[in-house]
Amino acid sequence: MARNELIEKTLADAMEYARTFLHTGKVATYIPELAKGDPDRLGACIITTDGEVYHAGDWRQEFTIQSISKTITLIMALQTVGYEKVFSKVGVEPTGDAFNSLVRLETKNTHPLNPMINAGAIATADCCMDSKDPYGGFLALTRKLCRRDTIQLDGAVFESEKKAGMRNRSMAYLMRGDNILEHDAEEVVDLYFWMCSLSVNAEDLANYALVLSNNGVDPRSGVKLVEDWIVRIVKTLMVTCGLYDASGEFAMKIGIPAKSGVGGGIMGTVERKMGLAVFNPALDPKGNSVGAYRVLEYLSHYLGLHYFSGSGCAV
Ligand code: GLN
């Protein structure tokens, strides 16, 4: 597939469509540093399996990866301690609750329901603490998956979240009390905050999404970066839990395995076809990016990207 005019044109139209919704969203303020985000910024990147790259808008703009890191934390946890141990601590069922909810840790069972919500990612971060270099290992893995060696921490966001992250700390202490966490609660949440605070752009996340779409192999280098069984788990959880308590609606309307973050990113992966990432810091009440959601909605509709697209994929 050479450079595809349909993708180029549809992406440009999707940006225009999405812009008309941006005023309905608000930037996250519960992490004070995120409140500095500009709700009018909108950027996107699509990378196809044949290596063509399509950019739009503010795709160079960096933002913190936030909850999209939960997918990488899960990969690292599975690589570090294995399937049995990870899923003895965290489940695989959607919650229907907000991403930062504590309620199920008491009422359902003491284990977090899945690794894509905060409590679950704190539990998988705890598993990563068993690695010999949790911070260095996570950074190296993120850089490799995103294909950029210069990815760094956004120190200001990290400090800001460390100060403001009382709910996350509460979850960690609850789970430590129930022996789900095996390491010091403060150390685990610090790692979790740090993982959320890496600074990426839309192209970085599209590169990562492309690797997931291609069964863990970077199609350009042919190098296998993630094991098949892990890719399958991560993509399945992106389908069922990737957009918090909007995951069902997103699956039905858009049908792309995806993961969102409160920094404004959503990355999505279209099986054997492409990786996509969109960035816009204006969030809806559930914490998903308004602009990113709308760009993906448009692309899915006009390029036939829904995994159950009746008419098949148009590209
Ligand atoms: N770091 C954020 C938090 O823990 C991540 C949440 C998100 O992106 N939904 O609250």
mmCIF file of N, CA and C in Angstrom, residues 117-210:
data_model
loop_
_atom_site.group_PDB
_atom_site.id
_atom_site.type_symbol
_atom_site.label_atom_id
_atom_site.label_comp_id
_atom_site.label_asym_id
_atom_site.label_seq_id
_atom_site.Cartn_x
_atom_site.Cartn_y
_atom_site.Cartn_z
ATOM 1 N N ILE A 117 -7.593 0.335 35.199
ATOM 2 C CA ILE A 117 -8.021 1.391 36.126
ATOM 3 C C ILE A 117 -6.877 1.633 37.117
ATOM 4 N N ASN A 118 -6.960 2.732 37.853
ATOM 5 C CA ASN A 118 -5.832 3.094 38.711
ATOM 6 C C ASN A 118 -5.447 1.998 39.694
ATOM 7 N N ALA A 119 -6.447 1.453 40.401
ATOM 8 C CA ALA A 119 -6.124 0.448 41.415
ATOM 9 C C ALA A 119 -5.401 -0.738 40.770
ATOM 10 N N GLY A 120 -5.881 -1.154 39.611
ATOM 11 C CA GLY A 120 -5.275 -2.300 38.922
ATOM 12 C C GLY A 120 -3.861 -1.997 38.461
ATOM 13 N N ALA A 121 -3.637 -0.770 37.997
ATOM 14 C CA ALA A 121 -2.294 -0.411 37.516
ATOM 15 C C ALA A 121 -1.319 -0.254 38.685
ATOM 16 N N ILE A 122 -1.836 0.134 39.831
ATOM 17 C CA ILE A 122 -0.958 0.198 41.009
ATOM 18 C C ILE A 122 -0.536 -1.238 41.382
ATOM 19 N N ALA A 123 -1.468 -2.171 41.226
ATOM 20 C CA ALA A 123 -1.131 -3.581 41.505
ATOM 21 C C ALA A 123 -0.121 -4.125 40.490
ATOM 22 N N THR A 124 -0.256 -3.748 39.211
ATOM 23 C CA THR A 124 0.727 -4.241 38.231
ATOM 24 C C THR A 124 2.072 -3.519 38.400
ATOM 25 N N ALA A 125 2.016 -2.252 38.830
ATOM 26 C CA ALA A 125 3.275 -1.545 39.120
ATOM 27 C C ALA A 125 4.016 -2.254 40.253
ATOM 28 N N ASP A 126 3.255 -2.758 41.224
ATOM 29 C CA ASP A 126 3.859 -3.515 42.324
ATOM 30 C C ASP A 126 4.611 -4.732 41.776
ATOM 31 N N CYS A 127 4.029 -5.392 40.776
ATOM 32 C CA CYS A 127 4.705 -6.547 40.148
ATOM 33 C C CYS A 127 6.004 -6.095 39.468
ATOM 34 N N CYS A 128 5.972 -4.904 38.857
ATOM 35 C CA CYS A 128 7.172 -4.393 38.160
ATOM 36 C C CYS A 128 8.307 -4.112 39.142
ATOM 37 N N MET A 129 7.944 -3.884 40.411
ATOM 38 C CA MET A 129 8.977 -3.620 41.425
ATOM 39 C C MET A 129 9.893 -4.839 41.612
ATOM 40 N N ASP A 130 9.441 -6.004 41.172
ATOM 41 C CA ASP A 130 10.300 -7.197 41.254
ATOM 42 C C ASP A 130 11.404 -7.194 40.200
ATOM 43 N N SER A 131 11.283 -6.306 39.238
ATOM 44 C CA SER A 131 12.334 -6.238 38.201
ATOM 45 C C SER A 131 13.591 -5.618 38.816
ATOM 46 N N LYS A 132 14.767 -5.889 38.228
ATOM 47 C CA LYS A 132 15.984 -5.391 38.887
ATOM 48 C C LYS A 132 16.137 -3.882 38.724
ATOM 49 N N ASP A 133 15.481 -3.317 37.730
ATOM 50 C CA ASP A 133 15.526 -1.863 37.556
ATOM 51 C C ASP A 133 14.151 -1.376 37.077
ATOM 52 N N PRO A 134 13.202 -1.220 38.020
ATOM 53 C CA PRO A 134 11.831 -0.895 37.616
ATOM 54 C C PRO A 134 11.740 0.388 36.786
ATOM 55 N N TYR A 135 12.436 1.432 37.190
ATOM 56 C CA TYR A 135 12.345 2.710 36.476
ATOM 57 C C TYR A 135 13.056 2.623 35.120
ATOM 58 N N GLY A 136 14.301 2.178 35.160
ATOM 59 C CA GLY A 136 15.090 2.097 33.930
ATOM 60 C C GLY A 136 14.460 1.118 32.947
ATOM 61 N N GLY A 137 13.963 0.014 33.477
ATOM 62 C CA GLY A 137 13.355 -1.006 32.615
ATOM 63 C C GLY A 137 12.095 -0.484 31.949
ATOM 64 N N PHE A 138 11.303 0.253 32.718
ATOM 65 C CA PHE A 138 10.056 0.787 32.154
ATOM 66 C C PHE A 138 10.351 1.839 31.093
ATOM 67 N N LEU A 139 11.317 2.698 31.365
ATOM 68 C CA LEU A 139 11.669 3.736 30.390
ATOM 69 C C LEU A 139 12.204 3.095 29.107
ATOM 70 N N ALA A 140 13.054 2.094 29.266
ATOM 71 C CA ALA A 140 13.636 1.427 28.092
ATOM 72 C C ALA A 140 12.538 0.753 27.267
ATOM 73 N N LEU A 141 11.605 0.110 27.952
ATOM 74 C CA LEU A 141 10.512 -0.571 27.244
ATOM 75 C C LEU A 141 9.640 0.444 26.499
ATOM 76 N N THR A 142 9.322 1.546 27.162
ATOM 77 C CA THR A 142 8.492 2.578 26.529
ATOM 78 C C THR A 142 9.198 3.153 25.300
ATOM 79 N N ARG A 143 10.472 3.453 25.449
ATOM 80 C CA ARG A 143 11.230 4.004 24.314
ATOM 81 C C ARG A 143 11.269 3.039 23.143
ATOM 82 N N LYS A 144 11.431 1.761 23.460
ATOM 83 C CA LYS A 144 11.507 0.745 22.415
ATOM 84 C C LYS A 144 10.161 0.627 21.687
ATOM 85 N N LEU A 145 9.087 0.578 22.461
ATOM 86 C CA LEU A 145 7.761 0.411 21.848
ATOM 87 C C LEU A 145 7.364 1.643 21.040
ATOM 88 N N CYS A 146 7.775 2.823 21.528
ATOM 89 C CA CYS A 146 7.411 4.078 20.840
ATOM 90 C C CYS A 146 8.453 4.466 19.794
ATOM 91 N N ARG A 147 9.546 3.722 19.745
ATOM 92 C CA ARG A 147 10.588 3.938 18.740
ATOM 93 C C ARG A 147 11.246 5.311 18.853
ATOM 94 N N ARG A 148 11.427 5.784 20.090
ATOM 95 C CA ARG A 148 12.113 7.073 20.270
ATOM 96 C C ARG A 148 12.953 7.024 21.546
ATOM 97 N N ASP A 149 14.256 7.160 21.374
ATOM 98 C CA ASP A 149 15.195 7.034 22.491
ATOM 99 C C ASP A 149 15.255 8.257 23.383
ATOM 100 N N THR A 150 14.583 9.330 22.983
ATOM 101 C CA THR A 150 14.688 10.565 23.754
ATOM 102 C C THR A 150 13.475 10.796 24.653
ATOM 103 N N ILE A 151 12.574 9.821 24.733
ATOM 104 C CA ILE A 151 11.415 9.981 25.630
ATOM 105 C C ILE A 151 11.911 10.169 27.067
ATOM 106 N N GLN A 152 11.341 11.171 27.740
ATOM 107 C CA GLN A 152 11.788 11.554 29.085
ATOM 108 C C GLN A 152 10.600 11.721 30.016
ATOM 109 N N LEU A 153 10.929 11.864 31.282
ATOM 110 C CA LEU A 153 9.919 12.180 32.295
ATOM 111 C C LEU A 153 9.534 13.653 32.189
ATOM 112 N N ASP A 154 8.257 13.967 32.399
ATOM 113 C CA ASP A 154 7.851 15.356 32.632
ATOM 114 C C ASP A 154 7.879 15.543 34.156
ATOM 115 N N GLY A 155 8.960 16.102 34.630
ATOM 116 C CA GLY A 155 9.190 16.198 36.077
ATOM 117 C C GLY A 155 8.144 17.033 36.791
ATOM 118 N N ALA A 156 7.651 18.063 36.128
ATOM 119 C CA ALA A 156 6.665 18.943 36.770
ATOM 120 C C ALA A 156 5.355 18.187 36.999
ATOM 121 N N VAL A 157 4.930 17.405 36.007
ATOM 122 C CA VAL A 157 3.691 16.630 36.178
ATOM 123 C C VAL A 157 3.888 15.562 37.255
ATOM 124 N N PHE A 158 5.051 14.936 37.229
ATOM 125 C CA PHE A 158 5.335 13.909 38.241
ATOM 126 C C PHE A 158 5.235 14.494 39.660
ATOM 127 N N GLU A 159 5.874 15.623 39.888
ATOM 128 C CA GLU A 159 5.844 16.246 41.229
ATOM 129 C C GLU A 159 4.428 16.659 41.599
ATOM 130 N N SER A 160 3.720 17.199 40.603
ATOM 131 C CA SER A 160 2.356 17.671 40.831
ATOM 132 C C SER A 160 1.450 16.503 41.241
ATOM 133 N N GLU A 161 1.581 15.393 40.532
ATOM 134 C CA GLU A 161 0.729 14.253 40.852
ATOM 135 C C GLU A 161 1.125 13.625 42.189
ATOM 136 N N LYS A 162 2.404 13.643 42.471
ATOM 137 C CA LYS A 162 2.863 13.113 43.758
ATOM 138 C C LYS A 162 2.226 13.881 44.922
ATOM 139 N N LYS A 163 2.127 15.190 44.725
ATOM 140 C CA LYS A 163 1.514 16.025 45.776
ATOM 141 C C LYS A 163 0.021 15.803 45.868
ATOM 142 N N ALA A 164 -0.620 15.647 44.703
ATOM 143 C CA ALA A 164 -2.092 15.637 44.673
ATOM 144 C C ALA A 164 -2.686 14.228 44.735
ATOM 145 N N GLY A 165 -1.858 13.202 44.641
ATOM 146 C CA GLY A 165 -2.384 11.854 44.396
ATOM 147 C C GLY A 165 -2.888 11.093 45.603
ATOM 148 N N MET A 166 -3.703 11.744 46.415
ATOM 149 C CA MET A 166 -4.155 11.104 47.658
ATOM 150 C C MET A 166 -5.079 9.904 47.426
ATOM 151 N N ARG A 167 -5.918 9.986 46.416
ATOM 152 C CA ARG A 167 -6.806 8.839 46.152
ATOM 153 C C ARG A 167 -5.978 7.607 45.780
ATOM 154 N N ASN A 168 -4.987 7.832 44.931
ATOM 155 C CA ASN A 168 -4.152 6.708 44.519
ATOM 156 C C ASN A 168 -3.388 6.132 45.705
ATOM 157 N N ARG A 169 -2.939 7.042 46.576
ATOM 158 C CA ARG A 169 -2.240 6.592 47.771
ATOM 159 C C ARG A 169 -3.179 5.764 48.654
ATOM 160 N N SER A 170 -4.421 6.222 48.762
ATOM 161 C CA SER A 170 -5.404 5.480 49.586
ATOM 162 C C SER A 170 -5.596 4.066 49.053
ATOM 163 N N MET A 171 -5.712 3.963 47.717
ATOM 164 C CA MET A 171 -5.876 2.630 47.113
ATOM 165 C C MET A 171 -4.675 1.751 47.421
ATOM 166 N N ALA A 172 -3.498 2.352 47.305
ATOM 167 C CA ALA A 172 -2.274 1.569 47.533
ATOM 168 C C ALA A 172 -2.233 1.055 48.971
ATOM 169 N N TYR A 173 -2.599 1.908 49.919
ATOM 170 C CA TYR A 173 -2.578 1.457 51.319
ATOM 171 C C TYR A 173 -3.619 0.374 51.576
ATOM 172 N N LEU A 174 -4.802 0.533 50.983
ATOM 173 C CA LEU A 174 -5.820 -0.513 51.130
ATOM 174 C C LEU A 174 -5.289 -1.851 50.612
ATOM 175 N N MET A 175 -4.675 -1.795 49.426
ATOM 176 C CA MET A 175 -4.183 -3.040 48.804
ATOM 177 C C MET A 175 -2.968 -3.591 49.546
ATOM 178 N N ARG A 176 -2.189 -2.712 50.119
ATOM 179 C CA ARG A 176 -1.052 -3.179 50.929
ATOM 180 C C ARG A 176 -1.586 -3.893 52.170
ATOM 181 N N GLY A 177 -2.639 -3.310 52.753
ATOM 182 C CA GLY A 177 -3.268 -3.921 53.933
ATOM 183 C C GLY A 177 -3.821 -5.301 53.632
ATOM 184 N N ASP A 178 -4.274 -5.498 52.405
ATOM 185 C CA ASP A 178 -4.836 -6.797 52.012
ATOM 186 C C ASP A 178 -3.785 -7.709 51.376
ATOM 187 N N ASN A 179 -2.536 -7.307 51.457
ATOM 188 C CA ASN A 179 -1.415 -8.093 50.914
ATOM 189 C C ASN A 179 -1.460 -8.297 49.406
ATOM 190 N N ILE A 180 -2.184 -7.431 48.711
ATOM 191 C CA ILE A 180 -2.125 -7.493 47.244
ATOM 192 C C ILE A 180 -0.819 -6.848 46.785
ATOM 193 N N LEU A 181 -0.470 -5.748 47.414
ATOM 194 C CA LEU A 181 0.848 -5.151 47.152
ATOM 195 C C LEU A 181 1.873 -5.839 48.055
ATOM 196 N N GLU A 182 3.020 -6.126 47.464
ATOM 197 C CA GLU A 182 4.078 -6.788 48.242
ATOM 198 C C GLU A 182 5.188 -5.827 48.632
ATOM 199 N N HIS A 183 5.126 -4.610 48.083
ATOM 200 C CA HIS A 183 6.165 -3.626 48.388
ATOM 201 C C HIS A 183 5.545 -2.447 49.118
ATOM 202 N N ASP A 184 6.403 -1.582 49.620
ATOM 203 C CA ASP A 184 5.966 -0.404 50.352
ATOM 204 C C ASP A 184 4.988 0.438 49.504
ATOM 205 N N ALA A 185 3.845 0.786 50.093
ATOM 206 C CA ALA A 185 2.797 1.478 49.329
ATOM 207 C C ALA A 185 3.311 2.783 48.715
ATOM 208 N N GLU A 186 4.099 3.543 49.469
ATOM 209 C CA GLU A 186 4.612 4.825 48.943
ATOM 210 C C GLU A 186 5.539 4.581 47.748
ATOM 211 N N GLU A 187 6.361 3.561 47.854
ATOM 212 C CA GLU A 187 7.281 3.275 46.741
ATOM 213 C C GLU A 187 6.519 2.838 45.489
ATOM 214 N N VAL A 188 5.458 2.073 45.692
ATOM 215 C CA VAL A 188 4.690 1.603 44.534
ATOM 216 C C VAL A 188 3.954 2.769 43.865
ATOM 217 N N VAL A 189 3.317 3.639 44.660
ATOM 218 C CA VAL A 189 2.612 4.757 44.000
ATOM 219 C C VAL A 189 3.594 5.714 43.344
ATOM 220 N N ASP A 190 4.760 5.883 43.927
ATOM 221 C CA ASP A 190 5.763 6.732 43.257
ATOM 222 C C ASP A 190 6.093 6.184 41.875
ATOM 223 N N LEU A 191 6.293 4.874 41.802
ATOM 224 C CA LEU A 191 6.576 4.260 40.490
ATOM 225 C C LEU A 191 5.390 4.461 39.547
ATOM 226 N N TYR A 192 4.191 4.250 40.073
ATOM 227 C CA TYR A 192 2.980 4.432 39.261
ATOM 228 C C TYR A 192 2.874 5.872 38.726
ATOM 229 N N PHE A 193 3.080 6.864 39.589
ATOM 230 C CA PHE A 193 3.018 8.273 39.156
ATOM 231 C C PHE A 193 4.079 8.549 38.080
ATOM 232 N N TRP A 194 5.236 7.988 38.292
ATOM 233 C CA TRP A 194 6.357 8.186 37.367
ATOM 234 C C TRP A 194 6.031 7.598 35.998
ATOM 235 N N MET A 195 5.449 6.407 36.009
ATOM 236 C CA MET A 195 5.063 5.766 34.746
ATOM 237 C C MET A 195 4.047 6.629 33.988
ATOM 238 N N CYS A 196 3.136 7.264 34.735
ATOM 239 C CA CYS A 196 2.100 8.107 34.118
ATOM 240 C C CYS A 196 2.668 9.415 33.590
ATOM 241 N N SER A 197 3.869 9.787 34.033
ATOM 242 C CA SER A 197 4.396 11.128 33.752
ATOM 243 C C SER A 197 5.428 11.158 32.626
ATOM 244 N N LEU A 198 5.576 10.066 31.906
ATOM 245 C CA LEU A 198 6.479 10.125 30.751
ATOM 246 C C LEU A 198 5.829 10.987 29.661
ATOM 247 N N SER A 199 6.679 11.745 28.982
ATOM 248 C CA SER A 199 6.181 12.715 28.015
ATOM 249 C C SER A 199 6.312 12.150 26.592
ATOM 250 N N VAL A 200 5.186 12.095 25.896
ATOM 251 C CA VAL A 200 5.160 11.484 24.551
ATOM 252 C C VAL A 200 4.425 12.409 23.580
ATOM 253 N N ASN A 201 4.487 12.080 22.296
ATOM 254 C CA ASN A 201 3.641 12.778 21.320
ATOM 255 C C ASN A 201 2.816 11.736 20.557
ATOM 256 N N ALA A 202 1.960 12.228 19.660
ATOM 257 C CA ALA A 202 1.038 11.323 18.958
ATOM 258 C C ALA A 202 1.808 10.295 18.115
ATOM 259 N N GLU A 203 2.921 10.715 17.538
ATOM 260 C CA GLU A 203 3.676 9.770 16.711
ATOM 261 C C GLU A 203 4.259 8.626 17.560
ATOM 262 N N ASP A 204 4.745 8.970 18.754
ATOM 263 C CA ASP A 204 5.281 7.932 19.646
ATOM 264 C C ASP A 204 4.227 6.854 19.905
ATOM 265 N N LEU A 205 3.025 7.317 20.252
ATOM 266 C CA LEU A 205 1.975 6.360 20.614
ATOM 267 C C LEU A 205 1.444 5.603 19.398
ATOM 268 N N ALA A 206 1.490 6.234 18.230
ATOM 269 C CA ALA A 206 1.079 5.515 17.005
ATOM 270 C C ALA A 206 2.088 4.407 16.694
ATOM 271 N N ASN A 207 3.370 4.684 16.945
ATOM 272 C CA ASN A 207 4.388 3.640 16.763
ATOM 273 C C ASN A 207 4.122 2.448 17.675
ATOM 274 N N TYR A 208 3.816 2.746 18.928
ATOM 275 C CA TYR A 208 3.522 1.691 19.904
ATOM 276 C C TYR A 208 2.269 0.913 19.474
ATOM 277 N N ALA A 209 1.230 1.647 19.074
ATOM 278 C CA ALA A 209 -0.024 1.000 18.663
ATOM 279 C C ALA A 209 0.203 0.104 17.442
ATOM 280 N N LEU A 210 1.098 0.538 16.563
ATOM 281 C CA LEU A 210 1.406 -0.261 15.366
ATOM 282 C C LEU A 210 2.020 -1.607 15.776
#
